[in-house]
Tab-separated table of C-alpha atoms in Angstrom:
chain	number	residue	atom	x	y	z
A	823	UNK	CA	68.567	81.676	116.758
A	824	UNK	CA	71.029	79.034	117.949
A	825	UNK	CA	74.654	78.766	116.845
A	826	UNK	CA	76.878	75.808	117.669
A	827	UNK	CA	80.480	76.687	118.571
A	828	UNK	CA	83.394	74.753	120.063
A	829	UNK	CA	82.550	76.428	123.385
A	830	UNK	CA	78.878	75.539	123.392
A	831	UNK	CA	75.584	76.711	121.914
A	832	UNK	CA	74.911	80.430	121.686
A	833	UNK	CA	71.348	81.741	121.599
A	834	UNK	CA	69.852	85.084	120.629
A	835	UNK	CA	67.184	86.742	118.541
A	836	UNK	CA	69.684	87.308	115.733
A	837	UNK	CA	73.360	86.874	114.987
A	838	UNK	CA	73.835	90.568	115.783
A	839	UNK	CA	72.220	90.037	119.194
A	840	UNK	CA	74.514	87.064	119.825
A	841	UNK	CA	77.587	89.142	118.956
A	842	UNK	CA	76.411	91.920	121.245
A	843	UNK	CA	75.778	89.493	124.101
A	844	UNK	CA	78.861	87.298	123.823
A	845	UNK	CA	81.410	89.545	122.071
A	846	UNK	CA	83.005	89.627	118.620
A	847	UNK	CA	85.127	86.526	119.345
A	848	UNK	CA	82.173	84.265	120.148
A	849	UNK	CA	81.862	82.943	116.574
A	850	UNK	CA	85.371	81.511	116.416
A	851	UNK	CA	85.016	78.032	114.892
A	852	UNK	CA	81.207	78.380	114.742
A	853	UNK	CA	79.072	75.951	112.729
A	854	UNK	CA	77.228	78.130	110.213
A	855	UNK	CA	76.707	75.788	107.268
A	856	UNK	CA	73.901	76.961	104.983
A	857	UNK	CA	73.228	79.836	107.393
A	858	UNK	CA	70.987	82.632	106.120
A	859	UNK	CA	73.090	85.707	106.910
A	860	UNK	CA	71.944	88.032	104.156
A	861	UNK	CA	72.579	91.659	105.207
A	862	UNK	CA	73.869	90.510	108.611
A	863	UNK	CA	76.060	92.987	110.487
A	864	UNK	CA	79.250	91.022	111.173
A	865	UNK	CA	81.678	93.924	111.408
A	866	UNK	CA	84.935	92.912	113.108
A	867	UNK	CA	83.548	89.495	114.025
A	868	UNK	CA	86.132	86.818	114.716
A	869	UNK	CA	85.111	83.990	112.376
A	870	UNK	CA	88.432	82.167	112.310
A	871	UNK	CA	87.883	78.532	111.411
A	872	UNK	CA	84.122	78.987	111.142
A	873	UNK	CA	82.223	76.611	108.865
A	874	UNK	CA	80.317	78.862	106.457
A	875	UNK	CA	79.846	76.257	103.739
A	876	UNK	CA	77.233	77.593	101.298
A	877	UNK	CA	76.199	80.313	103.729
A	878	UNK	CA	74.135	83.137	102.242
A	879	UNK	CA	76.204	86.241	102.974
A	880	UNK	CA	74.748	88.447	100.254
A	881	UNK	CA	74.940	92.079	101.323
A	882	UNK	CA	76.462	91.145	104.688
A	883	UNK	CA	78.672	93.682	106.447
A	884	UNK	CA	81.948	91.810	106.987
A	885	UNK	CA	84.096	94.892	107.225
A	886	UNK	CA	87.199	94.141	109.298
A	887	UNK	CA	86.019	90.596	110.026
A	888	UNK	CA	88.593	87.855	110.556
A	889	UNK	CA	87.811	84.914	108.270
A	890	UNK	CA	91.206	83.229	108.444
A	891	UNK	CA	90.956	79.472	107.795
A	892	UNK	CA	87.156	79.706	107.543
A	893	UNK	CA	85.308	77.310	105.245
A	894	UNK	CA	83.626	79.612	102.731
A	895	UNK	CA	83.331	77.043	99.981
A	896	UNK	CA	80.169	77.751	98.027
A	897	UNK	CA	79.281	80.757	100.186
A	898	UNK	CA	77.569	83.624	98.361
A	899	UNK	CA	79.327	86.942	98.952
A	900	UNK	CA	77.563	89.030	96.310
A	901	UNK	CA	77.334	92.604	97.543
A	902	UNK	CA	79.055	91.795	100.827
A	903	UNK	CA	81.219	94.539	102.337
A	904	UNK	CA	84.619	92.876	102.765
A	905	UNK	CA	86.731	96.001	103.247
A	906	UNK	CA	89.554	95.153	105.600
A	907	UNK	CA	88.395	91.554	106.030
A	908	UNK	CA	91.127	88.951	106.507
A	909	UNK	CA	90.595	85.880	104.291
A	910	UNK	CA	94.035	84.316	104.597
A	911	UNK	CA	93.811	80.534	104.560
A	912	UNK	CA	90.068	80.563	103.900
A	913	UNK	CA	88.618	77.759	101.759
A	914	UNK	CA	86.994	79.503	98.805
A	915	UNK	CA	85.416	78.170	95.643
A	916	UNK	CA	86.404	79.680	92.285
A	917	UNK	CA	83.062	81.482	92.169
A	918	UNK	CA	83.550	82.987	95.618
A	919	UNK	CA	87.029	84.159	94.652
A	920	UNK	CA	85.609	85.743	91.496
A	921	UNK	CA	82.928	87.537	93.491
A	922	UNK	CA	85.591	89.291	95.584
A	923	UNK	CA	87.827	90.275	92.645
A	924	UNK	CA	87.513	93.601	90.814
A	925	UNK	CA	90.382	93.119	88.340
A	926	UNK	CA	90.137	91.445	84.925
A	927	UNK	CA	92.088	88.225	84.442
A	928	UNK	CA	93.605	89.345	81.125
A	929	UNK	CA	94.774	92.469	79.345
A	930	UNK	CA	96.333	95.776	80.300
A	931	UNK	CA	94.795	97.877	83.074
A	932	UNK	CA	94.797	101.611	83.633
A	933	UNK	CA	95.430	102.373	87.288
A	934	UNK	CA	95.623	105.505	89.419
A	935	UNK	CA	97.535	106.252	92.595
A	936	UNK	CA	98.286	109.213	94.813
A	937	UNK	CA	101.939	110.139	95.325
A	938	UNK	CA	103.671	113.273	96.567
A	939	UNK	CA	105.758	116.095	95.178
A	940	UNK	CA	108.987	117.029	96.959
A	941	UNK	CA	107.107	119.753	98.843
A	942	UNK	CA	104.393	117.297	99.935
A	943	UNK	CA	101.752	118.379	97.411
A	944	UNK	CA	99.617	115.502	96.066
A	945	UNK	CA	100.349	114.124	92.608
A	946	UNK	CA	98.013	111.736	90.817
A	947	UNK	CA	99.934	109.085	88.873
A	948	UNK	CA	98.330	107.461	85.836
A	949	UNK	CA	99.663	103.932	85.422
A	950	UNK	CA	99.564	101.247	82.776
A	951	UNK	CA	99.532	97.837	84.442
A	952	UNK	CA	100.666	95.526	81.612
A	953	UNK	CA	99.000	92.220	80.916
A	954	UNK	CA	102.045	90.258	82.096
A	955	UNK	CA	102.217	92.048	85.467
A	956	UNK	CA	101.291	90.238	88.641
A	957	UNK	CA	98.270	92.069	90.018
A	958	UNK	CA	95.581	91.487	92.580
A	959	UNK	CA	93.151	93.015	95.017
A	960	UNK	CA	92.208	91.660	98.403
A	961	UNK	CA	88.569	92.256	99.295
A	962	UNK	CA	88.449	96.023	98.977
A	963	UNK	CA	89.029	98.532	96.201
A	964	UNK	CA	92.795	98.924	96.618
A	965	UNK	CA	94.853	96.883	94.152
A	966	UNK	CA	98.512	95.907	93.852
A	967	UNK	CA	100.880	95.107	90.975
A	968	UNK	CA	104.536	94.173	90.668
A	969	UNK	CA	105.234	96.556	87.784
A	970	UNK	CA	103.720	99.522	85.982
A	971	UNK	CA	104.542	102.110	83.340
A	972	UNK	CA	103.938	105.739	84.222
A	973	UNK	CA	101.697	107.315	81.590
A	974	UNK	CA	101.207	110.705	83.199
A	975	UNK	CA	101.642	112.764	86.360
A	976	UNK	CA	98.738	115.092	87.122
A	977	UNK	CA	97.513	117.563	89.689
A	978	UNK	CA	94.245	116.903	91.534
A	979	UNK	CA	92.265	118.662	88.821
A	980	UNK	CA	93.622	116.392	86.067
A	981	UNK	CA	96.134	118.776	84.498
A	982	UNK	CA	99.335	117.129	83.278
A	983	UNK	CA	102.449	118.259	85.125
A	984	UNK	CA	105.758	119.139	83.398
A	985	UNK	CA	107.448	116.050	81.877
A	986	UNK	CA	110.458	116.332	84.215
A	987	UNK	CA	108.235	116.099	87.341
A	988	UNK	CA	109.103	113.436	89.900
A	989	UNK	CA	106.497	111.936	92.236
A	990	UNK	CA	107.498	110.196	95.439
A	991	UNK	CA	105.833	107.277	97.161
A	992	UNK	CA	104.220	108.343	100.447
A	993	UNK	CA	105.326	105.020	101.945
A	994	UNK	CA	108.901	104.913	100.607
A	995	UNK	CA	110.315	108.282	99.453
A	996	UNK	CA	113.111	106.456	97.610
A	997	UNK	CA	110.502	104.892	95.298
A	998	UNK	CA	109.771	107.453	92.585
A	999	UNK	CA	107.516	107.859	89.564
A	1000	UNK	CA	108.541	109.684	86.367
A	1001	UNK	CA	106.559	109.902	83.155
A	1002	UNK	CA	107.623	107.279	80.600
A	1003	UNK	CA	109.475	105.075	83.087
A	1004	UNK	CA	108.550	101.550	84.181
A	1005	UNK	CA	108.763	100.755	87.873
A	1006	UNK	CA	109.142	97.332	89.453
A	1007	UNK	CA	108.686	95.858	92.934
A	1008	UNK	CA	110.954	92.844	93.334
A	1009	UNK	CA	109.495	91.575	96.626
A	1010	UNK	CA	105.863	91.591	95.457
A	1011	UNK	CA	103.702	89.448	97.750
A	1012	UNK	CA	101.560	87.045	95.696
A	1013	UNK	CA	99.125	86.459	98.587
A	1014	UNK	CA	96.157	88.475	97.335
A	1015	UNK	CA	94.515	88.642	100.766
A	1016	UNK	CA	97.461	90.573	102.215
A	1017	UNK	CA	96.207	93.983	101.101
A	1018	UNK	CA	99.033	96.101	102.537
A	1019	UNK	CA	101.843	93.842	101.306
A	1020	UNK	CA	104.693	95.028	99.024
A	1021	UNK	CA	103.586	96.137	95.575
A	1022	UNK	CA	102.583	99.185	93.546
A	1023	UNK	CA	99.279	100.129	95.128
A	1024	UNK	CA	96.632	101.645	92.884
A	1025	UNK	CA	92.918	102.116	92.249
A	1026	UNK	CA	91.038	101.489	89.018
A	1027	UNK	CA	89.216	104.819	89.155
A	1028	UNK	CA	90.881	108.214	89.322
A	1029	UNK	CA	88.548	109.689	91.927
A	1030	UNK	CA	89.486	106.980	94.437
A	1031	UNK	CA	93.149	107.922	94.118
A	1032	UNK	CA	92.316	111.615	94.513
A	1033	UNK	CA	90.227	111.012	97.646
A	1034	UNK	CA	92.615	108.468	99.192
């Protein structure tokens, strides 16, 4: 296998062998148009500015990879592991964007998050993300919204806690959740690829919140 990069041509039996030989930064700006990379192991690879136009990345492991400013237009990412991948500035077609999104475009959403009681015990918060809320996910399972209504506070087993219970954000103890209230985040970051940006973080399944 030969890969053209701004620093010359890299050769190896596979893209994994090339990464092992030259290091995770060797693919920066690489020419990978139409490349067949199905199920390739590209964990933590530095693919900034790489040309991946219509590359076949189905099932590829791109966990933690840097794809900033990469050309991914027309690339197939079905089944790719993009947890922790950085896609800021990447050129993506509408289909590629859809393939990395787990949230519906319309309607209310039920979300779940883990918060804390005053004594540090975990509390599972059931949220209603209204249809007019700004909401997004990056490339993983964690989602964000700018507002939510608290439907219920529960223990890990799913039992509702007393209605006067207060749950506290593990990130900002001044941000609280009480049943029946609506919470807002004024400085919500609309860049969907910035997974850890300001917002109400949640999952769309309860078990993910419990295990988080």
